[in-house]
Coordinates of C-alpha atoms and ligand atoms in Angstrom, one line a residue:
X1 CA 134.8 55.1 5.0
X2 CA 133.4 55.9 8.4
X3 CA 130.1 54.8 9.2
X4 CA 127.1 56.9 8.4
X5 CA 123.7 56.8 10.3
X6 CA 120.2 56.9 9.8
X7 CA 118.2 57.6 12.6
X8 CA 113.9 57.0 12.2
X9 CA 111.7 58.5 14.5
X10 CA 107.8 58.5 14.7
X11 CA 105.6 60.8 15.6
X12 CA 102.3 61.0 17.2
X13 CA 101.4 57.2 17.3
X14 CA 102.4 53.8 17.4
X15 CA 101.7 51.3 14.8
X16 CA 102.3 53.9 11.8
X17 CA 105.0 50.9 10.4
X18 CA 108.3 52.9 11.5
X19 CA 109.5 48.9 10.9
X20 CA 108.1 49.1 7.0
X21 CA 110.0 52.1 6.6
X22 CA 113.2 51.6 8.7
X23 CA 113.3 48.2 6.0
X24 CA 112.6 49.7 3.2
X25 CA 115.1 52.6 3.8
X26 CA 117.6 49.2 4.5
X27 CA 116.2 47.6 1.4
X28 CA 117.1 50.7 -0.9
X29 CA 120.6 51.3 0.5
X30 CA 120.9 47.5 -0.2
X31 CA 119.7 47.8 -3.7
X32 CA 123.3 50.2 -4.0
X33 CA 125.7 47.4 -2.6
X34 CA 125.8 49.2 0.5
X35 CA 126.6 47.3 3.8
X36 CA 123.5 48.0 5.5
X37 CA 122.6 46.9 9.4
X38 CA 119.5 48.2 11.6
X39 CA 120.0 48.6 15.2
X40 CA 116.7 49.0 17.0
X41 CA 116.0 50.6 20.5
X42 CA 113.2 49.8 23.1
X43 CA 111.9 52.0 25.7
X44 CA 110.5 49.0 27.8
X45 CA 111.9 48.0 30.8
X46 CA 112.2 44.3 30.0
X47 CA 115.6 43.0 29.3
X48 CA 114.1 41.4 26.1
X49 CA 110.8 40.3 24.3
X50 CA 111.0 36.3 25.5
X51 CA 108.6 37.2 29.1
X52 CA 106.2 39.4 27.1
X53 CA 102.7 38.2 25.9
X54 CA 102.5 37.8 22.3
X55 CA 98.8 39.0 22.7
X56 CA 99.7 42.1 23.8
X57 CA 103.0 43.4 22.1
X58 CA 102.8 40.9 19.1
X59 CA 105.2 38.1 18.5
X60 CA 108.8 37.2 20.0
X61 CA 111.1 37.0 17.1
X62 CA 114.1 34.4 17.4
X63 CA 117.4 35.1 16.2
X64 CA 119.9 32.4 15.4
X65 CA 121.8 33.4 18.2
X66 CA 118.9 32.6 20.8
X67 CA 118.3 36.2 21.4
X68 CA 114.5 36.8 21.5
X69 CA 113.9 40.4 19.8
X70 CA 111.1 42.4 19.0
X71 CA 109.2 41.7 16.4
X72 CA 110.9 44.0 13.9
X73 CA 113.8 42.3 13.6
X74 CA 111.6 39.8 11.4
X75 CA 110.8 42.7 9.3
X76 CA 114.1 43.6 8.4
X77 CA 115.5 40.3 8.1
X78 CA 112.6 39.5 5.6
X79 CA 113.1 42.7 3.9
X80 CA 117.5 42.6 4.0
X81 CA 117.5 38.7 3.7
X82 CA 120.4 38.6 6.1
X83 CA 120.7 36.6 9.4
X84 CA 120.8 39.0 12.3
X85 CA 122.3 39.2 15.9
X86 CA 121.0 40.2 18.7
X87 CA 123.6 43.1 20.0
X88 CA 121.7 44.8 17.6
X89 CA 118.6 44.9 19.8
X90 CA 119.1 47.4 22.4
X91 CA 116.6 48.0 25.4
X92 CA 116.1 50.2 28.2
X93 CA 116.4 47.0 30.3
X94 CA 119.7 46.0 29.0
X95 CA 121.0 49.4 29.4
X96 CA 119.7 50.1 33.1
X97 CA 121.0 46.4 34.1
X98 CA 124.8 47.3 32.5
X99 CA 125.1 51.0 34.0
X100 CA 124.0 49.5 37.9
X101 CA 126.3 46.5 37.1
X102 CA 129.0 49.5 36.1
X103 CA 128.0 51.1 39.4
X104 CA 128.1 48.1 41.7
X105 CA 131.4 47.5 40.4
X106 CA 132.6 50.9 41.0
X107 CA 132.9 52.0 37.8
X108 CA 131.3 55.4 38.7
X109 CA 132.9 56.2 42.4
X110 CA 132.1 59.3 43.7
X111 CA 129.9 60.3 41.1
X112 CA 125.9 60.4 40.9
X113 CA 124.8 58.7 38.2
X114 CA 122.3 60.4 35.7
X115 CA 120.1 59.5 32.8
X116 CA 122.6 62.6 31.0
X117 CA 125.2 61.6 30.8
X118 CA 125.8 58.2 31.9
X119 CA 122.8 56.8 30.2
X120 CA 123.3 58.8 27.0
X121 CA 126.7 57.8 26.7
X122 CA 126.1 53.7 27.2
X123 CA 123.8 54.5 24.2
X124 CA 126.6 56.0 22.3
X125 CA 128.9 53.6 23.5
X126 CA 126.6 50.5 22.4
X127 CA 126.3 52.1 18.8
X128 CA 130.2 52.7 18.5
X129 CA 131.2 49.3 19.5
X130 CA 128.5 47.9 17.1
X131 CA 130.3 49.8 14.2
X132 CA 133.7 48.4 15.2
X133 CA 132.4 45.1 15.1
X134 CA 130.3 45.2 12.7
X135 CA 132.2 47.3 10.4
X136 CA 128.7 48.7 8.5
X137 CA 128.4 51.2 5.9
X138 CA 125.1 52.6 6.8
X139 CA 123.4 51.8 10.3
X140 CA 119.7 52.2 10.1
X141 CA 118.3 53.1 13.7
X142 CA 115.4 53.0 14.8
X143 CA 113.9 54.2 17.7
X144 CA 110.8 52.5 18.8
X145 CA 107.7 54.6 20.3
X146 CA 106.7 58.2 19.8
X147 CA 108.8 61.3 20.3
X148 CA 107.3 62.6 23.5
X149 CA 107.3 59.3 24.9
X150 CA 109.0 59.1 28.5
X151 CA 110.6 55.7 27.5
X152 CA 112.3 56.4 24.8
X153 CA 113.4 60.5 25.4
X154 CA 117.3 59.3 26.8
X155 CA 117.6 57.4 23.3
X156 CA 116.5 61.1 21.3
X157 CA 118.6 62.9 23.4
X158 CA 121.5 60.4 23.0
X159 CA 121.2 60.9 19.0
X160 CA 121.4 64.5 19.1
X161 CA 124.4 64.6 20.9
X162 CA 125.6 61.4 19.2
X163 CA 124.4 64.0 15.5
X164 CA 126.9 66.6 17.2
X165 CA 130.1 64.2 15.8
X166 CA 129.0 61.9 13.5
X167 CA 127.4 61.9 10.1
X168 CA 124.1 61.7 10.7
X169 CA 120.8 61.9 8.8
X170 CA 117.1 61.9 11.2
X171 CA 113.9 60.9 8.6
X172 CA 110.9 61.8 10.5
X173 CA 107.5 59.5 10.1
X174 CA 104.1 60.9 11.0
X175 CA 100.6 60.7 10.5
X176 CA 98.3 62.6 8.4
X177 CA 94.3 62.5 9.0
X178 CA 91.7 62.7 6.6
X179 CA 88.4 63.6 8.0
X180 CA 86.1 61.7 6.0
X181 CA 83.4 64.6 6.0
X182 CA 85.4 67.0 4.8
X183 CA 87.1 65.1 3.2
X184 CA 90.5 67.1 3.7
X185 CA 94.1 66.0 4.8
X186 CA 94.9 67.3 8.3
X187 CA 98.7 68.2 9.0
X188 CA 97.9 70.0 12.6
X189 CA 98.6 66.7 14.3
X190 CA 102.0 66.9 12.5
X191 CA 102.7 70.2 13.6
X192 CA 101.9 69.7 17.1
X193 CA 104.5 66.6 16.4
X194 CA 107.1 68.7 14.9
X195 CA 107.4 71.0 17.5
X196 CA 108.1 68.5 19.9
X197 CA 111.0 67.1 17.4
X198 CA 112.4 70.7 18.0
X199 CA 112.4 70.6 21.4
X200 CA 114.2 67.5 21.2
X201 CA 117.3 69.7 19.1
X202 CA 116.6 68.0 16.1
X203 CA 115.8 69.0 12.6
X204 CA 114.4 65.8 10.1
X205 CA 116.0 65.7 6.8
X206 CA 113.2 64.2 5.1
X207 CA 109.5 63.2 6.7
X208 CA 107.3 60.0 5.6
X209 CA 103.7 60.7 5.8
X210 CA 101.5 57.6 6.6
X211 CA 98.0 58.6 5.4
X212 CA 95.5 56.3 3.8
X213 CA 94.8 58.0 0.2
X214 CA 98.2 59.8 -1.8
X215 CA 99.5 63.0 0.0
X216 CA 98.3 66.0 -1.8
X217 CA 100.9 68.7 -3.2
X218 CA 98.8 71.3 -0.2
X219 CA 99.6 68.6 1.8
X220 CA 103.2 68.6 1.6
X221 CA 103.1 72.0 0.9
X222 CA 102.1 72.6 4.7
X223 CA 104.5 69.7 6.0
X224 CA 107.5 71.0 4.3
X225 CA 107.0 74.6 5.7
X226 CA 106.4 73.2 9.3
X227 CA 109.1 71.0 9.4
X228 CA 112.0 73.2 7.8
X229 CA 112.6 71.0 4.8
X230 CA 111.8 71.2 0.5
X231 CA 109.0 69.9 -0.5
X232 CA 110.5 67.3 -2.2
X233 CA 111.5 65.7 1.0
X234 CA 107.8 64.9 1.8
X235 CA 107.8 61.6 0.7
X236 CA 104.4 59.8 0.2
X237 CA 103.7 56.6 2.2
X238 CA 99.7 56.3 1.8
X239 CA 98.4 52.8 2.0
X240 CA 99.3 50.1 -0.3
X241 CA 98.4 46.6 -1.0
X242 CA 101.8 44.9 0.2
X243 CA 104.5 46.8 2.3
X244 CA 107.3 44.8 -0.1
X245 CA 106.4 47.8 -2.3
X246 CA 107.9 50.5 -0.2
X247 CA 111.1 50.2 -1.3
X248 CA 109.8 50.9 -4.6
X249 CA 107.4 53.7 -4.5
X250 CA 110.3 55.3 -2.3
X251 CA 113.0 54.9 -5.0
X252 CA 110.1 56.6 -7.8
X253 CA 110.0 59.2 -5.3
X254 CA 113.7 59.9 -5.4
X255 CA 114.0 59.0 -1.9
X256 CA 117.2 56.7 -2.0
X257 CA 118.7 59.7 -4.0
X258 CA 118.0 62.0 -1.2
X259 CA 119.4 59.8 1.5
X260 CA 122.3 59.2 -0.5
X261 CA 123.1 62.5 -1.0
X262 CA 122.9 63.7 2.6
X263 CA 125.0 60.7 3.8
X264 CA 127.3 62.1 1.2
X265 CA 127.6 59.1 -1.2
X266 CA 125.8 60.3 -4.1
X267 CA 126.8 59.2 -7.4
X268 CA 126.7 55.2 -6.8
X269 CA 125.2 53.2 -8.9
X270 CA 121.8 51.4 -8.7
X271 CA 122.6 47.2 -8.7
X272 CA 119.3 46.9 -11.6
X273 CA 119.6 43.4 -11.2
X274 CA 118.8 43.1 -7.3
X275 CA 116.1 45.6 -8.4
X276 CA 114.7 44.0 -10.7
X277 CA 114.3 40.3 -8.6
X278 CA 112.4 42.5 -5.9
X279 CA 110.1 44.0 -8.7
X280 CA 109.3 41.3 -10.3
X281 CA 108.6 38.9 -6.9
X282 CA 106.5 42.0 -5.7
X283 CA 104.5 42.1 -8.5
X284 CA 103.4 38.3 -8.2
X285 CA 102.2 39.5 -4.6
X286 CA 100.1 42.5 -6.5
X287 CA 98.6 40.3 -9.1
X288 CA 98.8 36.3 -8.7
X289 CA 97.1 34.2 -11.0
X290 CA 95.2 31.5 -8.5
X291 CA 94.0 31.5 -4.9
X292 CA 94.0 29.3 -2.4
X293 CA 92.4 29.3 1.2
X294 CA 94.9 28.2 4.2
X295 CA 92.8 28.0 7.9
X296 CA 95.1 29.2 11.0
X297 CA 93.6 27.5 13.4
X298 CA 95.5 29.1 17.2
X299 CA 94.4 30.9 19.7
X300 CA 96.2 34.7 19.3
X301 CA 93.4 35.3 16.7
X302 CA 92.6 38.9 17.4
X303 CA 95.8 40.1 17.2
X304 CA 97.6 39.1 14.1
X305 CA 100.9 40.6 14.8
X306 CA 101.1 37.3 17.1
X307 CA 102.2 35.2 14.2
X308 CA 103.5 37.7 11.8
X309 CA 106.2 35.7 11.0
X310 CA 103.8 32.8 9.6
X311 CA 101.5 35.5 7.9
X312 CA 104.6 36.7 6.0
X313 CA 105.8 33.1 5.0
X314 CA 102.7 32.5 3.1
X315 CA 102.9 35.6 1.6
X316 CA 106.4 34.7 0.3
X317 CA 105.4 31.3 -0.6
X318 CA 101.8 32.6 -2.1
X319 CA 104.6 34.8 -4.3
X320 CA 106.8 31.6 -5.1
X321 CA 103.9 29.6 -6.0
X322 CA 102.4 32.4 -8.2
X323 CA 98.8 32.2 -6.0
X324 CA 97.3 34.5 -3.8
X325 CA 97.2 33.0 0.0
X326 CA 93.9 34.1 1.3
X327 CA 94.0 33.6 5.7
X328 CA 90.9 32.6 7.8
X329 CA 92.1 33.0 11.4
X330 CA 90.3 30.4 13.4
X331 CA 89.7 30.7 16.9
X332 CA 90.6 27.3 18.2
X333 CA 88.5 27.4 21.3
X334 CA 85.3 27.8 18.5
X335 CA 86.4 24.2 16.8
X336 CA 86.0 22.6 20.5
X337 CA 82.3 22.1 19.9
X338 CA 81.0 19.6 17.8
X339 CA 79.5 21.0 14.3
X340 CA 83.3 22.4 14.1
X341 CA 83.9 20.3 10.5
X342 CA 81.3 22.9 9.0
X343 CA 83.8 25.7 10.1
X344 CA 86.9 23.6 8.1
X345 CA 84.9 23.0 5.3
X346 CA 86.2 24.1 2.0
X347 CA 90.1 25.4 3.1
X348 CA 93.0 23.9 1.0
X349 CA 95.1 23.3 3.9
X350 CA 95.4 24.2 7.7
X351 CA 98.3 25.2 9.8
X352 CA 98.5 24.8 13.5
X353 CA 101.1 27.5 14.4
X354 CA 103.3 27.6 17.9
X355 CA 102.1 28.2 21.3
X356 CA 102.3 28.0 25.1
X357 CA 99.2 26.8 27.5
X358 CA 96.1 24.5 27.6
X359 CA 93.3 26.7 26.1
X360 CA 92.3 26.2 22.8
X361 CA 94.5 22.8 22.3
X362 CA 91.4 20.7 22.6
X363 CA 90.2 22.7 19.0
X364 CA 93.6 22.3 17.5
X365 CA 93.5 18.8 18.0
X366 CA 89.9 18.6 16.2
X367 CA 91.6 20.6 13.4
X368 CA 94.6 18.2 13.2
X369 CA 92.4 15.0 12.8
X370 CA 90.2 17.2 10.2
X371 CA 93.2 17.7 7.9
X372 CA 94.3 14.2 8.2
X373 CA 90.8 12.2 7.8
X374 CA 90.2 14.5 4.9
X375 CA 93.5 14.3 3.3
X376 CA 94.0 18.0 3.5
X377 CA 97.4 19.8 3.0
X378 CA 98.9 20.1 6.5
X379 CA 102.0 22.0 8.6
X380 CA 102.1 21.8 12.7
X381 CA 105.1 24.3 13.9
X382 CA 105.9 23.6 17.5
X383 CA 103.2 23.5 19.6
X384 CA 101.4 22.4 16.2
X385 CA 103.9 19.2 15.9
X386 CA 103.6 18.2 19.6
X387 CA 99.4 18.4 19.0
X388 CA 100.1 16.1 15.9
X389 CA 101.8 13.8 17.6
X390 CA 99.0 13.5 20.1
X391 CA 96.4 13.4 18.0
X392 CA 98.5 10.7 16.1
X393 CA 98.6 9.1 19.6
X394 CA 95.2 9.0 20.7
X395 CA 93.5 8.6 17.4
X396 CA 95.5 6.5 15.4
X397 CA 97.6 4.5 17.6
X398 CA 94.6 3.7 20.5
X399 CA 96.6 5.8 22.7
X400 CA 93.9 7.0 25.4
X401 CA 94.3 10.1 27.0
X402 CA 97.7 11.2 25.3
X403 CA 98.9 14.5 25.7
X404 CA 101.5 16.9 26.3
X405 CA 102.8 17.2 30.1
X406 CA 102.6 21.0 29.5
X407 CA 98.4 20.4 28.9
X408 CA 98.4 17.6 31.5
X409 CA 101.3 17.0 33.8
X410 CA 98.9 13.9 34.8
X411 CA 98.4 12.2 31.3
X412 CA 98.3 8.7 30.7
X413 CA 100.5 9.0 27.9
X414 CA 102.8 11.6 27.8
X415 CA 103.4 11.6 23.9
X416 CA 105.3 15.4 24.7
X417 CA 107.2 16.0 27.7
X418 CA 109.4 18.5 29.0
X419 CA 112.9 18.3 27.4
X420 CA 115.5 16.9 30.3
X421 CA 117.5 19.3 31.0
X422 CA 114.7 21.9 31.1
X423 CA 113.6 20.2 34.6
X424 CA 115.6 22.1 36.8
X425 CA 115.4 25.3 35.2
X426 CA 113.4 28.0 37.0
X427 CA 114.2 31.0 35.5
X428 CA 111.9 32.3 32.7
X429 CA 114.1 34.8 30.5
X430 CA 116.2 32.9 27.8
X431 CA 116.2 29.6 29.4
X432 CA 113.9 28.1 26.6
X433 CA 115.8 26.0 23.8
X434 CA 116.5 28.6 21.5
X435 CA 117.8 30.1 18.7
X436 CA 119.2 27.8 15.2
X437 CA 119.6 24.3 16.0
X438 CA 120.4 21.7 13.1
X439 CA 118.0 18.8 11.8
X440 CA 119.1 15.6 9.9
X441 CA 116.5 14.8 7.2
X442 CA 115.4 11.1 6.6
X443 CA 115.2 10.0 2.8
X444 CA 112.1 9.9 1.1
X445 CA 110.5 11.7 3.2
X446 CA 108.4 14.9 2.4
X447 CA 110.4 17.3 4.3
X448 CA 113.5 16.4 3.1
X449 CA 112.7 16.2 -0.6
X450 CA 110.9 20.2 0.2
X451 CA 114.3 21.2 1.5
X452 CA 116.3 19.2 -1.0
X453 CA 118.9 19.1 1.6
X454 CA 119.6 16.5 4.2
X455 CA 121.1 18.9 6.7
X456 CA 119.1 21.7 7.7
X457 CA 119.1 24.6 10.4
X458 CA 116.2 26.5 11.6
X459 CA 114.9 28.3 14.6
X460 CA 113.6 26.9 18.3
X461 CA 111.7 28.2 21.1
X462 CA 110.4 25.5 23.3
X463 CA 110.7 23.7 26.3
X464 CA 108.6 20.6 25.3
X465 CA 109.7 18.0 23.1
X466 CA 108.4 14.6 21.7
X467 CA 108.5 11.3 24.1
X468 CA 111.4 8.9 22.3
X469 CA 109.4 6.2 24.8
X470 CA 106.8 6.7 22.3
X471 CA 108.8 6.6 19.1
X472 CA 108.4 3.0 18.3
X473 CA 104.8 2.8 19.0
X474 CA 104.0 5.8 16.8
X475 CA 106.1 4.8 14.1
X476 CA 104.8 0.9 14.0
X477 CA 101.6 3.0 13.3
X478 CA 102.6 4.9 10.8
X479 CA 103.9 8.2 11.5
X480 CA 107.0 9.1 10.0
X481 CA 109.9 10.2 11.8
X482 CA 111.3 12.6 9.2
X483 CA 114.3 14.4 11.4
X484 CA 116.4 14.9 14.0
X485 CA 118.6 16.3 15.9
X486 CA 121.9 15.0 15.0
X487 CA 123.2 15.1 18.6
X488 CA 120.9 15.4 21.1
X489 CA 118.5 12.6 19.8
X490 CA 115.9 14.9 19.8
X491 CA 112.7 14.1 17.4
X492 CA 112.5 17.4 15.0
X493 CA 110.3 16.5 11.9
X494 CA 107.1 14.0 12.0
X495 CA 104.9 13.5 9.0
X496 CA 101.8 11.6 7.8
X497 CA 102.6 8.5 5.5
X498 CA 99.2 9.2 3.7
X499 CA 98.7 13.0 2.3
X500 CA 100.3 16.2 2.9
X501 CA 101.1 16.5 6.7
X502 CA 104.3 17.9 8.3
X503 CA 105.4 19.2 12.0
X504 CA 108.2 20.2 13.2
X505 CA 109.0 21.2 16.5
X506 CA 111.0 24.1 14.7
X507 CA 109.8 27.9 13.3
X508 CA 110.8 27.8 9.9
X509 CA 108.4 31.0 9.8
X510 CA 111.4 32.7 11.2
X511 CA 113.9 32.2 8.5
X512 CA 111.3 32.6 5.7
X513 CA 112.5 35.9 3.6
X514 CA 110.8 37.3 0.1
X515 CA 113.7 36.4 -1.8
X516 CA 114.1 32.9 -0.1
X517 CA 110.7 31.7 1.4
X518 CA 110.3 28.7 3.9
X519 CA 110.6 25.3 2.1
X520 CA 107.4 23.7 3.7
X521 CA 105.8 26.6 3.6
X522 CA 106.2 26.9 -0.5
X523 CA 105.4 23.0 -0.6
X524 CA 102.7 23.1 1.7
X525 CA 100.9 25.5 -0.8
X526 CA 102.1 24.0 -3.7
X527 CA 99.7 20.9 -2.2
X528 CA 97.3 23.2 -0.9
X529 CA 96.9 24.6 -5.1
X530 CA 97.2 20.9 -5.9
X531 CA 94.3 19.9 -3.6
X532 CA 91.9 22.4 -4.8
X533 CA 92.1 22.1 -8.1
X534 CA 91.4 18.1 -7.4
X535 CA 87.7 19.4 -5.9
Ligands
LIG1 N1 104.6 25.3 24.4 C1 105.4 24.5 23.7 C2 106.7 24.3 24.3 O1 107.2 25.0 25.1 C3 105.5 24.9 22.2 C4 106.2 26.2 22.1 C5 106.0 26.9 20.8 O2 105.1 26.6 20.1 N2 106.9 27.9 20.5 O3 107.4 23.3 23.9

């Protein structure tokens, strides 16, 4: 059959979870056998995530193929378990730098060239040539940013006229208030936000309503008759303790059955058995039986969506393991002080997550030695490796003044330096070492027996690496060199000999999925429930 599509759009804000819901909607079609792919567009400018500051638009996601996407790409990977690529990642940068390309060329003589419709059609063009390829039964679109929105209006415009020839479904997500005085749902916001979607030529087929208690039958009511649809297309998306139960309180609101019957598909039947595994992982997220505490110690505290990638592993391995992962987010800068032990006092592990610059390192380090003088549970990812090996360095092997070149170009020792063929590069955008490199796993060592594999593959983004000049050294003192690169000689895993304590220069955080979380990360809080129930 040809390709049908499902286009999501927000309204009124950002940050409503149009991601959440774009997976979920994935998530259900997937739970039918259906062939499902999300392609996602960007209004920005940039070409791709890799230049942009985690702080500000939250983390960089890395694809196997090196392509550095926006963040939600982790959220439907996690949510579809499938490796994506990153064609499927389209920008207003990429799309402005083909059409001048096109120009330059000639490809346009004697015309002017105009946001309608030489824009429009590169956007129609990109998603038919991802349906060749790709061969999809359902692509999931989703349009990032609001409608309204100057950045992203060519990408509505292009889906109304792409709707004009192609079976196409819009689902509409918006907001609804409650004023807590009165204690009332507001849809006036929603109206205003409907009208615009009219403007735009286009008519939603069914409307998610983020709100923070259950959508009231007024509610909907008011939000059907605004929006042209039944009532029964309101679906309810009010807060909820884990967004891996979307997909569910969307299927006991008949949601998949709606979608399926306005792609024209209706009739196929439910795989129970794929339903079920979600159900019954989601419900050990909802209702664990232990707890353990796991510090973060980095320095993107305040906003979380920095690491959302690490925050979900633990919530996959918290769900393997059967515990409930409670986070404390620790500033590193705050550990630089002395006293900082009091701060560490009482977690069940601590993880120093990736990173680029000086500040802060100084606290990680502090952390690092913590975990290892007190035998605590332990994982170092990327910049969190290269500070292990320099606290290894400096405070186990006498090392004085060890560090990473990036920290200190000066150091004495430089336990980290930059990766040689990363010298000459000056460019910044996808010149890091990116994307799924592969890792040969020593015997007996912890990592390998947590991925009970000896070859593994998992995600880069770095331009340091760790000093083989020091290899020797560090390894007469006992660290463990626990992989490597199986080409380029590159050191990929170090571990403690004594206690729980793995880096790796890798993400593993990346690849981690509900139905298939992170091997360290599941062993690191298997020790972490180990370790606590030894205090
Ligand atoms: N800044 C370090 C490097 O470039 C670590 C990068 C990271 O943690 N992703 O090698």
């Amino acid at each position: 059959m040809p390709p049908k599509y499902i286009v999501v759009l927000g309204l009124l804000m950002s940050g409503l979870g149009k991601g959440a819901v774009t997976s979920s909607i994935m998530k259900m079609l997937d739970f039918y056998d259906l062939k499902v792919l999300p392609v996602k567009f960007d209004g920005y400018l940039n070409y791709d995530c890799g230049t942009m500051n985690p702080y500000r638009h939250g983390e960089v996601f890395v694809l196997d193929d090196k392509s550095e996407v926006d963040m939600d790409f982790g959220l439907y990977e996690r949510f579809l378990n499938k490796n994506l690529t990153g064609d499927l990642s389209i920008t207003g940068g990429k799309l402005f730098s083909k059409l001048i390309n096109k120009e330059r060329k000639g490809g346009f003589l004697g015309e002017d060239v105009q946001i309608i419709p030489h824009l429009t059609n590169e956007i129609i063009d990109s998603i038919e040539s991802i349906s060749k390829k790709k061969n999809p039964d359902v692509l999931v679109i989703e349009v990032g940013g609001t409608v309204g929105d100057i950045e992203n209006s060519y990408f509505i415009e292009a889906m109304r006229q792409f709707a004009t020839n192609h079976d196409v479904t819009f689902v509409c997500l918006t907001y609804i208030p409650e004023l807590a005085v009165v204690g009332e749902q507001k849809t006036k916001p929603s109206q205003i936000g409907f009208r615009q979607l009219q403007q735009a030529g286009i008519t939603p087929s069914i409307v998610v309503c983020r709100s923070k208690g259950p959508i009231e039958e007024k509610t909907k009511q008011k939000i059907a008759l605004f929006s042209n649809i039944h009532k029964d297309r309101v679906i309810d998306d009010s807060d909820d303790y884990t967004i891996y139960n979307l997909p569910i309180r969307f299927i006991s609101q008949k949601f998949d059955t709606l979608l399926l019957r306005d792609l024209g598909i209706e009739g196929r039947r439910i795989n129970s058995q794929k339903l079920n595994e979600w159900k019954s992982i989601t419900s050990k997220i909802i209702s664990p039986k232990k707890e353990v505490r796991i510090g973060i110690v980095g320095k993107y505290m305040l906003l979380k969506d920095s690491y959302a990638s690490l925050r979900e592993a633990l919530i996959h391995s918290g769900a393997f393991n059967n515990v409930r992962v409670n986070l404390e987010w620790i500033e590193s800068e705050e550990l630089e002080s002395s006293g900082h032990e009091a701060r560490l006092n009482g977690l069940n592990g601590i993880i120093v997550p990736g990173g680029f610059g000086k500040r802060g390192t100084e606290g990680m380090i502090n952390a690092i030695r913590y975990a290892r003088e007190n035998s605590l549970p332990f994982l170092g990812l990327c910049l969190g490796m290269q500070l292990m090996a320099v606290e290894y360095a400096r405070n186990a092997c006498g090392l004085k003044g060890a560090n990473s070149s990036e920290m200190d170009p000066r150091a004495k020792h430089k336990v980290i330096d930059i990766i040689e063929w990363q010298r000459g590069i000056r460019t910044k955008g996808g010149t890091m070492r990116l994307g799924a490199q592969k890792c040969i796993l020593a015997k007996g060592t912890n990592s390998r027996s947590a991925y009970s594999k000896r070859i593994i593959e998992e995600r880069h983004r770095h331009r340091y690496e760790f000093n083989n000049r020091y290899r020797r050294t560090m390894e007469q003192n006992g660290l463990v060199i626990a992989g490597t690169h199986p080409k380029d000689n590159l050191v990929e895993f170090i571990e403690w000999k004594t206690g729980f304590g793995i880096g790796t220069q890798a993400h593993p955080e990346l690849k981690s999925r509900l139905e298939r979380p992170a091997p360290i990360f599941s062993r690191l809080i298997a020790e972490a429930v180990r370790s606590s129930a030894g205090k």
